[in-house]
Amino acid sequence: MKKIYIMMLSCLTISALLLSSCKKDSFLTRLPVSDLTQQNFFANANDLNTYCNGFYPSLPGVTSVALDDQQSDNYENNPFNKIVAGQLIAPTAATDNNGQPKWQWDSLRHVNYFLENYQKANAPQTVKNHYVGVARFFRAWFYFRMVKAYGDVPWYGKTIQPNDVASLNKARDSRQLVMDSVMADLNFAVNNINPTGPTGTITKWVALAFQARVALHEGTFRKYHGIAGWEPFLQTASTAALAVMQSGNFKLYTTGNPNKDYLNLFLFYAPSDLQNTEVILGYYYSSTLHVTTPLDGYMTAYGYSLTKGLMNTYLTKAGTPFTALPGYDTQMIKDELANRDPRLTQTVLAPAVTYGNLIGSKRLGTTPTGYQQIKYYDPATPTWNTNYNAGIIFRYGEMLLDYAESKAELASSGTGSFSQGDLDMSVNLLRDRVGMPHLLMSVPLDPVLAATYPNVSGSLQNVLLEIRRERRVELACEGFRYDDLMRWKSGPLLVQRFLGMYFPGLGTYDLDGDGQPDVALVTAKPASPLANVSYFVVGQDIYLSNGNSGNVVVNPTLVKTFTDPKNYYFPIPTTELLLNKNLTQNPGW
């Protein structure tokens, strides 16, 4: 089948619909644009296609995908992330979001306007239904984002007229109503969107992949937050993911090289590239048309770095927990990254590796923890606004994990079954790609994982915890971790002190093992420094957890908080509460 090919090549006139005022009574009642009204548009299938093309700007590009984990315990930034630290304040206006999802409804107005006018087109009903499915996919996309951020929100299934005071001042609808409506939209999309189509379109398989993602999130959120009705969502998640798995249209990208394939999965440029065997929905760019991104610049110049907590999650090459090794917490980075799951050094730059312009032993300082992300980094385009490798919005690997988690959650609670066969057709395919031992149903309970996720229980506790490990490892730096913590009710993990690489004390260190010193930790910089050595004054340039020894601490004075239920949701902008007196603020804000 043809893969999804979304390119930022032009700004269609219809995309102006996505750029409207922050006032709800403006963007809910505004006609899209003067020349695209029901009187002179929606004449044929081509008009439907043109209009639906205007929905795609709401999808995330590669920079968002690759860096969204910074809002989680996978990253430690300098300066720190306010959402992670629990220091977000309620914004005044919808456009003043301070990093939180925006309380803006313009893209919903765009979708609902289409759904009220598409029938005017002179086209077969099956063709119309395809485009209705695309529109409802994007309405589900909008509301899934809103429910994750705010919980109960008003459901608008139609455009709002200026004199419709009741709708403009509507209170929140229940999470049940909104998510049932989201699933209804996705059911329609799955049943009516074409299974194949021109590049640049949503297909049935994209809709199924999104349905699996939404249902897994909602089912586990309800289960771990004590909200009734979680089982049907998890059943839908496993069914939707399995449908993608059994379609025969996708497979894991591999060339048989476990030490490079995972890294190279995220380094490709066009739908014709071999990596697209795994891509269900991609976001593409073009060097020849100068459609590029600043991704590589962001990854190396803005104080982004990964955490030791993420490093500790990766298994040893033998398939055993790294945290079970004696002295694991005092290993220096060269030994720490050796003999581990190959995905570790295909996600993080090893000290002995030079990757384009990145020299592993020289990253401390620009990479505060010492753990430099290379997943999604293109060594051929290391400067600002030159990057054009594709971003992956949905991929087959995610479907394998969605299937395993949703089915195991049900079975662990007494609904249905989960077997070694289920692991072999999901998690173990991911492990095969990187040459790791298979996950077995009899895997010993890891006490570190059990302490990390204390609310996991049931007959498959050991397996569920390992599936969570696999998800964190396989999907690291793809923007999933924050949502996973929220749905698992694991927000307190954000309060932990995030650590970096370990140093046993002051002195000079050969990080890459080439016999030449790379880094020196000192109390004062010497008058005659050694060539090619980076000096760091402890307590000034760098901070360690035990004073003059220990793990790097990036924000030593930071006090973080996480309050339940407050920090599981974002605050509604205060001006919106003034505009609509029937809205109520989320608890704690």
Coordinates of C-alpha atoms in Angstrom, one line a residue:
M1 CA 0.0 0.0 0.0
K2 CA 1.0 3.6 -0.3
K3 CA 2.4 5.2 2.8
I4 CA 1.2 8.5 4.3
Y5 CA 3.2 11.4 2.9
I6 CA 2.6 14.7 4.7
M7 CA 4.8 17.6 3.5
M8 CA 5.0 21.1 4.7
L9 CA 5.2 22.5 1.1
S10 CA 2.5 25.1 0.9
C11 CA -0.1 26.9 3.0
L12 CA -3.5 26.2 1.5
T13 CA -6.0 29.1 1.7
I14 CA -8.2 26.8 3.8
S15 CA -5.5 26.5 6.4
A16 CA -6.3 30.1 7.4
L17 CA -9.1 28.5 9.4
L18 CA -6.5 27.4 11.9
L19 CA -5.4 30.9 12.7
S20 CA -8.2 32.6 14.6
S21 CA -8.8 34.6 17.7
C22 CA -8.4 33.2 21.2
K23 CA -11.9 34.4 22.2
K24 CA -14.3 31.5 22.1
D25 CA -17.2 33.5 20.8
S26 CA -15.0 34.5 17.8
F27 CA -13.6 31.2 16.7
L28 CA -16.7 29.2 17.3
T29 CA -18.9 31.5 15.2
R30 CA -16.6 32.7 12.5
L31 CA -17.1 31.6 8.9
P32 CA -13.9 29.9 7.7
V33 CA -13.0 32.3 5.0
S34 CA -15.2 34.5 2.8
D35 CA -14.6 32.6 -0.5
L36 CA -15.1 29.1 1.1
T37 CA -18.8 29.2 2.1
Q38 CA -21.5 26.6 1.6
Q39 CA -22.9 28.7 -1.3
N40 CA -19.8 28.4 -3.6
F41 CA -17.8 25.5 -2.2
F42 CA -18.4 21.8 -1.5
A43 CA -19.4 21.3 -5.2
N44 CA -17.5 18.0 -5.8
A45 CA -15.1 15.4 -4.4
N46 CA -12.2 17.6 -5.3
D47 CA -13.6 20.4 -3.0
L48 CA -13.9 17.8 -0.2
N49 CA -10.3 16.8 -0.7
T50 CA -9.1 20.3 -0.7
Y51 CA -10.9 21.2 2.4
C52 CA -9.7 18.1 4.3
N53 CA -6.1 19.0 3.4
G54 CA -6.5 21.9 5.7
F55 CA -6.8 19.6 8.7
Y56 CA -3.2 18.3 8.5
P57 CA -1.4 21.2 10.2
S58 CA -2.7 20.0 13.5
L59 CA -0.4 16.9 13.3
P60 CA 2.9 17.2 15.0
G61 CA 6.1 17.6 13.1
V62 CA 9.4 15.9 13.7
T63 CA 10.7 18.5 16.3
S64 CA 7.6 18.0 18.5
V65 CA 7.8 14.2 18.2
A66 CA 11.5 14.0 18.9
L67 CA 11.6 16.4 21.8
D68 CA 8.2 16.1 23.6
D69 CA 9.7 13.7 26.2
Q70 CA 11.4 16.7 27.8
Q71 CA 8.1 17.0 29.7
S72 CA 8.8 13.8 31.6
D73 CA 11.3 11.9 33.7
N74 CA 13.2 10.9 30.5
Y75 CA 14.7 14.4 30.3
E76 CA 16.5 16.9 32.5
N77 CA 16.7 20.3 31.0
N78 CA 18.6 23.5 31.9
P79 CA 16.5 25.6 32.5
F80 CA 14.1 23.1 34.0
N81 CA 10.7 22.3 32.6
K82 CA 8.0 24.1 34.6
I83 CA 5.4 21.3 34.0
V84 CA 7.8 18.6 35.3
A85 CA 8.6 20.8 38.3
G86 CA 5.0 21.5 39.2
Q87 CA 5.6 25.2 38.8
L88 CA 3.1 25.9 36.0
I89 CA 0.7 28.7 36.8
A90 CA -2.8 29.1 35.3
P91 CA -2.5 31.1 32.1
T92 CA -4.5 34.3 31.6
A93 CA -5.4 33.9 28.0
A94 CA -5.8 30.8 25.7
T95 CA -2.8 31.9 23.7
D96 CA -0.6 32.3 26.8
N97 CA -0.1 28.6 27.4
N98 CA 3.4 28.5 29.0
G99 CA 4.0 25.1 27.5
Q100 CA 0.6 23.6 28.3
P101 CA -1.9 22.5 25.6
K102 CA -3.9 25.4 24.4
W103 CA -7.5 26.0 25.2
Q104 CA -8.4 26.9 21.6
W105 CA -11.2 25.6 19.5
D106 CA -10.6 26.9 16.0
S107 CA -9.6 23.6 14.4
L108 CA -12.8 22.0 15.8
R109 CA -14.8 24.8 14.1
H110 CA -13.1 23.9 10.9
V111 CA -14.1 20.2 11.2
N112 CA -17.7 20.8 12.2
Y113 CA -18.2 23.3 9.4
F114 CA -17.1 20.6 6.9
L115 CA -19.5 18.0 8.5
E116 CA -22.4 20.4 8.1
N117 CA -21.7 21.1 4.4
Y118 CA -20.1 18.0 2.8
Q119 CA -23.4 16.6 1.5
K120 CA -23.7 19.4 -1.0
A121 CA -20.9 17.8 -3.1
N122 CA -21.9 16.0 -6.2
A123 CA -20.1 12.7 -5.5
P124 CA -20.9 9.1 -4.6
Q125 CA -21.9 8.6 -1.0
T126 CA -18.9 6.3 -0.4
V127 CA -16.6 9.0 -1.5
K128 CA -18.3 11.5 0.8
N129 CA -18.1 9.0 3.7
H130 CA -14.4 8.7 3.2
Y131 CA -13.9 12.4 3.7
V132 CA -16.3 12.5 6.5
G133 CA -14.2 9.8 8.1
V134 CA -11.1 11.9 7.7
A135 CA -12.9 14.9 9.3
R136 CA -14.1 12.8 12.2
F137 CA -10.6 11.4 12.6
F138 CA -9.4 15.0 13.1
R139 CA -12.2 15.8 15.5
A140 CA -11.2 12.8 17.5
W141 CA -7.6 14.1 17.4
F142 CA -8.7 17.4 18.8
Y143 CA -10.8 16.0 21.6
F144 CA -8.3 13.4 22.6
R145 CA -5.8 16.2 23.2
M146 CA -8.3 18.3 25.1
V147 CA -9.5 15.4 27.4
K148 CA -5.9 14.4 28.2
A149 CA -5.2 18.0 29.1
Y150 CA -8.4 19.1 30.9
G151 CA -10.5 16.1 31.6
D152 CA -14.2 17.1 31.2
V153 CA -14.6 19.6 28.4
P154 CA -17.6 20.9 26.4
W155 CA -18.5 18.7 23.5
Y156 CA -19.4 20.6 20.3
G157 CA -20.7 18.5 17.5
K158 CA -21.8 21.5 15.4
T159 CA -20.7 25.0 14.5
I160 CA -22.0 27.7 16.8
Q161 CA -23.9 30.6 15.6
P162 CA -23.3 34.1 17.1
N163 CA -26.8 34.2 18.7
D164 CA -26.5 30.7 20.2
V165 CA -25.9 31.9 23.8
A166 CA -26.6 28.5 25.3
S167 CA -23.8 26.8 23.3
L168 CA -21.4 29.6 23.8
N169 CA -21.9 29.4 27.6
K170 CA -22.0 25.6 27.8
A171 CA -20.6 23.9 30.8
R172 CA -18.3 20.9 30.6
D173 CA -19.6 17.6 29.4
S174 CA -18.6 14.5 31.2
R175 CA -15.5 12.6 30.2
Q176 CA -17.8 9.6 29.5
L177 CA -19.8 11.6 26.9
V178 CA -16.8 13.1 25.3
M179 CA -14.8 9.9 25.0
D180 CA -17.8 7.9 23.8
S181 CA -18.1 10.5 21.1
V182 CA -14.4 10.3 20.3
M183 CA -14.7 6.5 19.9
A184 CA -17.8 6.9 17.7
D185 CA -15.9 9.3 15.5
L186 CA -13.0 6.8 15.2
N187 CA -15.4 3.9 14.6
F188 CA -16.8 5.8 11.7
A189 CA -13.4 6.6 10.4
V190 CA -12.2 3.0 10.6
N191 CA -15.3 1.8 8.8
N192 CA -15.4 4.4 6.0
I193 CA -11.9 5.8 5.2
N194 CA -10.3 4.1 2.3
P195 CA -7.7 1.4 3.1
T196 CA -5.4 2.9 0.4
G197 CA -5.1 6.2 -1.2
P198 CA -2.7 8.9 -2.6
T199 CA 0.2 9.9 -0.5
G200 CA -0.7 12.7 1.8
T201 CA -4.0 11.1 3.0
I202 CA -5.3 9.5 6.1
T203 CA -6.1 5.8 5.6
K204 CA -8.1 3.2 7.5
W205 CA -4.9 1.9 9.1
V206 CA -4.0 5.3 10.5
A207 CA -7.5 5.5 12.0
L208 CA -7.0 2.0 13.5
A209 CA -3.6 3.0 14.9
F210 CA -5.1 6.1 16.5
Q211 CA -8.0 4.2 17.8
A212 CA -5.6 1.8 19.5
R213 CA -3.6 4.7 21.0
V214 CA -6.7 6.5 22.3
A215 CA -8.4 3.4 23.7
L216 CA -5.2 2.3 25.5
H217 CA -4.8 5.7 27.1
E218 CA -8.4 6.0 28.2
G219 CA -8.7 2.4 29.4
T220 CA -5.6 2.6 31.6
F221 CA -6.3 6.1 32.7
R222 CA -9.7 5.0 34.0
K223 CA -8.3 1.8 35.6
Y224 CA -5.6 3.5 37.5
H225 CA -7.6 6.7 38.4
G226 CA -10.6 4.7 39.6
I227 CA -13.0 5.6 36.9
A228 CA -15.6 3.0 35.8
G229 CA -15.8 1.6 32.3
W230 CA -12.2 0.9 31.5
E231 CA -12.5 -2.6 30.2
P232 CA -14.3 -1.8 26.9
F233 CA -11.6 0.7 26.0
L234 CA -8.8 -1.8 26.6
Q235 CA -10.7 -4.4 24.5
T236 CA -11.0 -1.9 21.7
A237 CA -7.3 -1.1 22.0
S238 CA -6.2 -4.7 21.6
T239 CA -8.6 -5.3 18.8
A240 CA -7.6 -2.2 16.8
A241 CA -3.9 -2.9 17.3
L242 CA -4.3 -6.5 16.3
A243 CA -6.2 -5.4 13.1
V244 CA -3.1 -3.4 12.1
M245 CA -0.8 -6.2 13.0
Q246 CA -2.8 -8.7 10.9
S247 CA -3.3 -6.4 7.9
G248 CA 0.0 -7.4 6.3
N249 CA 0.7 -3.8 5.3
F250 CA 3.4 -3.1 7.9
K251 CA 6.4 -4.8 9.4
L252 CA 9.3 -3.7 11.6
Y253 CA 12.2 -2.1 9.8
T254 CA 15.3 -4.2 9.9
T255 CA 18.3 -5.0 7.7
G256 CA 19.6 -7.6 10.1
N257 CA 21.9 -5.3 11.9
P258 CA 20.9 -5.0 15.5
N259 CA 23.5 -2.3 16.3
K260 CA 22.2 0.2 13.7
D261 CA 18.7 -0.6 12.6
Y262 CA 16.9 1.0 15.5
L263 CA 18.9 4.2 15.1
N264 CA 18.4 4.3 11.4
L265 CA 14.7 3.8 11.7
F266 CA 14.5 7.5 12.7
L267 CA 16.9 8.7 10.0
F268 CA 15.1 8.7 6.6
Y269 CA 13.7 11.2 4.2
A270 CA 11.2 9.9 1.7
P271 CA 8.2 7.5 1.5
S272 CA 10.3 5.3 -0.8
D273 CA 12.9 4.7 1.9
L274 CA 13.0 1.2 3.4
Q275 CA 12.1 2.5 6.9
N276 CA 8.6 3.1 5.7
T277 CA 7.7 -0.6 6.0
E278 CA 7.2 0.4 9.7
V279 CA 5.7 3.8 9.2
I280 CA 1.9 4.1 9.4
L281 CA 1.8 7.9 9.4
G282 CA 4.9 10.0 8.7
Y283 CA 5.6 13.7 8.5
Y284 CA 8.0 14.5 5.6
Y285 CA 10.2 17.4 4.6
S286 CA 12.3 18.3 1.5
S287 CA 15.8 19.6 1.2
T288 CA 15.4 20.5 -2.5
L289 CA 12.3 22.6 -1.7
H290 CA 14.0 24.0 1.4
V291 CA 11.3 22.6 3.7
T292 CA 13.5 21.9 6.7
T293 CA 13.4 22.0 10.5
P294 CA 15.6 23.3 13.4
L295 CA 15.6 19.9 15.1
D296 CA 19.4 19.2 15.3
G297 CA 20.0 22.7 16.6
Y298 CA 17.4 22.3 19.4
M299 CA 18.9 18.9 20.3
T300 CA 22.4 20.3 20.9
A301 CA 22.0 23.9 21.9
Y302 CA 19.2 24.2 24.4
G303 CA 20.4 22.3 27.4
Y304 CA 18.3 19.1 26.6
S305 CA 19.7 15.9 28.0
L306 CA 18.4 12.5 29.1
T307 CA 18.3 11.1 32.7
K308 CA 20.0 8.3 34.5
G309 CA 16.6 7.0 35.4
L310 CA 16.0 6.3 31.7
M311 CA 19.5 4.8 31.4
N312 CA 18.8 2.4 34.3
T313 CA 15.7 1.1 32.6
Y314 CA 17.6 -0.6 29.7
L315 CA 18.4 -4.2 30.4
T316 CA 21.8 -5.8 30.1
K317 CA 22.6 -7.5 26.9
A318 CA 21.8 -10.8 28.7
G319 CA 18.2 -9.6 29.3
T320 CA 18.6 -9.0 33.0
P321 CA 17.9 -5.8 34.9
F322 CA 20.9 -3.4 34.9
T323 CA 19.8 -2.3 38.4
A324 CA 20.5 -5.9 39.7
L325 CA 24.2 -5.6 39.0
P326 CA 26.4 -4.9 42.0
G327 CA 27.6 -1.3 41.9
Y328 CA 25.4 -0.3 38.9
D329 CA 24.8 3.1 40.5
T330 CA 28.5 4.0 40.7
Q331 CA 29.6 2.9 37.2
M332 CA 31.0 5.7 35.0
I333 CA 29.4 6.2 31.6
K334 CA 31.8 4.1 29.5
D335 CA 31.1 1.0 31.6
E336 CA 27.4 2.0 32.2
L337 CA 26.7 1.9 28.5
A338 CA 28.6 -1.3 27.8
N339 CA 26.9 -4.7 27.3
R340 CA 23.4 -3.2 27.3
D341 CA 20.3 -3.5 25.2
P342 CA 21.6 -2.1 21.8
R343 CA 18.8 0.5 21.8
L344 CA 20.6 2.3 24.6
T345 CA 23.6 3.4 22.5
Q346 CA 21.3 4.0 19.5
T347 CA 19.4 6.5 21.6
V348 CA 22.2 8.0 23.7
L349 CA 25.7 9.0 22.4
A350 CA 28.4 6.8 23.9
P351 CA 31.6 8.5 25.1
A352 CA 33.8 6.6 22.6
V353 CA 31.6 7.6 19.6
T354 CA 31.9 10.5 17.2
Y355 CA 28.5 11.0 15.5
G356 CA 28.7 13.7 12.9
N357 CA 29.9 16.8 14.8
L358 CA 29.1 15.3 18.2
I359 CA 32.0 13.9 20.1
G360 CA 30.7 11.6 22.9
S361 CA 33.4 12.5 25.4
K362 CA 32.9 16.2 24.9
R363 CA 29.1 16.5 25.5
L364 CA 29.2 17.3 29.2
G365 CA 28.3 20.9 29.6
T366 CA 26.2 21.4 26.5
T367 CA 24.4 18.2 27.5
P368 CA 23.9 18.8 31.2
T369 CA 23.5 15.2 32.4
G370 CA 26.1 13.9 30.0
Y371 CA 23.6 11.8 28.2
Q372 CA 23.2 13.2 24.7
Q373 CA 20.1 12.1 22.6
I374 CA 21.1 10.9 19.1
K375 CA 17.8 9.3 18.2
Y376 CA 16.4 11.5 15.5
Y377 CA 19.7 13.4 15.2
D378 CA 20.9 13.7 11.6
P379 CA 24.7 14.0 11.6
A380 CA 24.6 15.2 8.0
T381 CA 22.6 18.3 8.9
P382 CA 23.9 19.6 12.3
T383 CA 23.1 23.3 11.8
W384 CA 20.0 25.3 12.4
N385 CA 17.1 24.8 9.9
T386 CA 18.8 22.3 7.7
N387 CA 17.3 19.1 9.1
Y388 CA 14.9 17.3 6.8
N389 CA 14.6 13.7 8.1
A390 CA 11.1 12.5 8.6
G391 CA 9.1 12.4 11.8
I392 CA 7.0 9.3 12.7
I393 CA 3.5 10.0 14.1
F394 CA 2.4 6.3 14.1
R395 CA 4.5 3.3 13.6
Y396 CA 4.1 -0.5 13.7
G397 CA 6.3 -0.8 16.8
E398 CA 3.8 1.2 18.8
M399 CA 1.0 -1.1 17.8
L400 CA 2.9 -4.1 19.1
L401 CA 3.2 -2.4 22.5
D402 CA -0.4 -1.2 22.5
Y403 CA -1.6 -4.7 21.8
A404 CA 0.6 -6.3 24.5
E405 CA -0.2 -3.8 27.2
S406 CA -4.0 -3.6 26.7
K407 CA -4.4 -7.4 26.5
A408 CA -2.1 -8.0 29.5
E409 CA -4.0 -5.4 31.6
L410 CA -7.3 -7.1 30.9
A411 CA -5.9 -10.6 31.6
S412 CA -4.1 -9.5 34.8
S413 CA -7.5 -8.2 36.1
G414 CA -9.3 -11.4 35.1
T415 CA -10.7 -10.6 31.7
G416 CA -9.5 -12.7 28.8
S417 CA -6.1 -14.3 28.5
F418 CA -2.5 -13.4 27.8
S419 CA 0.1 -16.0 26.8
Q420 CA 3.7 -16.4 25.6
G421 CA 2.3 -16.4 22.1
D422 CA 1.0 -12.8 22.7
L423 CA 4.5 -11.8 23.8
D424 CA 6.1 -13.5 20.9
M425 CA 3.9 -11.6 18.4
S426 CA 4.5 -8.2 20.0
V427 CA 7.3 -7.4 22.5
N428 CA 9.6 -10.1 21.3
L429 CA 9.5 -8.9 17.7
L430 CA 10.9 -5.6 19.0
R431 CA 13.6 -7.5 20.9
D432 CA 14.4 -9.6 17.9
R433 CA 15.3 -6.5 15.9
V434 CA 18.0 -5.6 18.3
G435 CA 19.2 -9.1 19.2
M436 CA 17.8 -9.1 22.7
P437 CA 16.6 -12.2 24.6
H438 CA 12.9 -12.8 24.6
L439 CA 10.6 -11.7 27.4
L440 CA 9.1 -14.8 29.0
M441 CA 5.8 -15.1 31.0
S442 CA 7.9 -16.5 33.9
V443 CA 10.2 -13.4 34.1
P444 CA 11.1 -12.7 37.7
L445 CA 9.4 -9.7 39.3
D446 CA 11.9 -6.8 39.2
P447 CA 11.8 -5.1 42.6
V448 CA 13.0 -1.8 41.1
L449 CA 10.1 -1.7 38.6
A450 CA 7.7 -2.8 41.3
A451 CA 8.7 0.1 43.5
T452 CA 8.6 2.5 40.5
Y453 CA 5.0 1.5 39.7
P454 CA 3.5 0.4 43.1
N455 CA -0.1 0.5 41.8
V456 CA 0.5 -2.4 39.3
S457 CA -0.9 -5.7 40.7
G458 CA -2.7 -8.7 39.5
S459 CA -1.8 -12.1 38.2
L460 CA 0.5 -10.7 35.5
Q461 CA 2.2 -8.0 37.6
N462 CA 5.7 -9.2 36.5
V463 CA 4.8 -9.2 32.8
L464 CA 3.0 -5.8 32.9
L465 CA 6.0 -4.2 34.6
E466 CA 8.3 -5.6 31.9
I467 CA 5.9 -4.3 29.1
R468 CA 6.1 -0.9 30.7
R469 CA 9.9 -1.2 30.6
E470 CA 9.8 -2.2 27.0
R471 CA 7.5 0.7 26.2
R472 CA 9.8 3.3 27.9
V473 CA 12.8 1.9 26.1
E474 CA 11.3 1.4 22.6
L475 CA 9.4 4.6 22.5
A476 CA 12.0 6.9 24.3
C477 CA 12.3 10.3 22.7
E478 CA 9.0 9.9 20.7
G479 CA 6.8 12.0 22.9
F480 CA 4.9 9.2 24.8
R481 CA 6.4 9.2 28.3
Y482 CA 4.4 12.1 29.9
D483 CA 1.1 10.7 28.7
D484 CA 2.1 7.3 30.0
L485 CA 2.9 8.6 33.4
M486 CA -0.4 10.5 33.6
R487 CA -2.5 7.5 32.5
W488 CA -0.7 5.1 34.9
K489 CA -1.2 7.6 37.7
S490 CA 2.5 7.8 38.1
G491 CA 2.9 11.6 38.3
P492 CA 4.9 11.4 41.5
L493 CA 7.8 10.1 39.5
L494 CA 8.3 13.6 38.2
V495 CA 9.2 14.8 41.7
Q496 CA 12.3 12.6 41.9
R497 CA 15.6 14.3 41.6
F498 CA 16.7 13.6 38.0
L499 CA 20.4 12.6 37.8
G500 CA 23.1 12.5 35.3
M501 CA 26.4 10.6 34.8
Y502 CA 28.5 9.5 37.8
F503 CA 31.9 10.7 38.9
P504 CA 33.7 9.1 41.9
G505 CA 35.3 12.4 42.9
L506 CA 37.5 15.4 41.8
G507 CA 40.1 14.7 39.2
T508 CA 40.8 14.1 35.5
Y509 CA 38.9 11.5 33.6
D510 CA 39.4 9.5 30.3
L511 CA 35.7 9.0 29.5
D512 CA 36.1 7.3 26.2
G513 CA 39.0 5.0 27.2
D514 CA 41.5 6.1 24.5
G515 CA 44.2 6.8 27.0
Q516 CA 43.8 10.6 26.8
P517 CA 42.0 12.7 29.4
D518 CA 38.7 14.3 28.4
V519 CA 37.2 15.9 31.4
A520 CA 38.5 17.4 34.7
L521 CA 36.4 18.2 37.8
V522 CA 38.2 20.8 39.8
T523 CA 37.7 23.3 42.6
A524 CA 39.4 26.0 40.5
K525 CA 40.5 26.1 36.8
P526 CA 44.3 25.6 36.5
A527 CA 46.5 28.4 35.2
S528 CA 47.9 25.9 32.6
P529 CA 45.1 23.6 31.5
L530 CA 45.8 20.4 29.6
A531 CA 45.0 20.6 25.9
N532 CA 41.7 18.9 24.8
V533 CA 40.5 18.7 28.4
S534 CA 37.1 20.3 29.4
Y535 CA 37.4 21.7 32.9
F536 CA 34.4 22.0 35.2
V537 CA 34.5 23.7 38.6
V538 CA 32.4 21.7 41.0
G539 CA 29.8 23.8 42.7
Q540 CA 29.9 26.4 40.0
D541 CA 30.0 24.8 36.5
I542 CA 28.7 21.4 37.6
Y543 CA 27.0 20.0 40.7
L544 CA 27.3 16.5 42.1
S545 CA 24.9 14.7 44.3
N546 CA 27.4 14.1 47.1
G547 CA 29.3 17.4 47.0
N548 CA 32.6 16.5 45.4
S549 CA 31.4 13.1 44.1
G550 CA 28.3 11.4 42.8
N551 CA 25.9 11.9 40.0
V552 CA 25.6 15.2 38.1
V553 CA 22.7 17.3 39.4
V554 CA 21.5 19.8 36.8
N555 CA 19.2 21.9 38.9
P556 CA 20.5 21.5 42.5
T557 CA 18.2 24.0 44.2
L558 CA 15.0 23.0 42.4
V559 CA 12.1 21.9 44.6
K560 CA 9.5 20.0 42.6
T561 CA 6.0 19.2 43.6
F562 CA 3.2 17.0 42.2
T563 CA -0.3 17.3 43.7
D564 CA -3.0 14.7 43.1
P565 CA -5.4 15.4 41.4
K566 CA -4.3 18.9 40.5
N567 CA -1.2 18.0 38.4
Y568 CA -2.9 15.3 36.3
Y569 CA -4.8 18.1 34.5
F570 CA -3.9 21.5 33.2
P571 CA -5.6 24.8 34.3
I572 CA -8.2 26.5 32.1
P573 CA -7.1 30.0 31.2
T574 CA -8.7 32.5 33.6
T575 CA -10.1 34.7 30.8
E576 CA -12.1 31.7 29.5
L577 CA -13.7 31.3 33.0
L578 CA -14.7 35.0 32.8
L579 CA -16.2 34.6 29.3
N580 CA -18.1 31.5 30.2
K581 CA -19.4 31.6 33.8
N582 CA -20.6 28.0 33.4
L583 CA -17.0 26.7 33.1
T584 CA -15.3 25.5 36.3
Q585 CA -11.6 25.4 37.0
N586 CA -9.8 22.1 37.4
P587 CA -9.2 21.0 41.0
G588 CA -6.3 22.7 42.8
W589 CA -5.9 25.5 40.2

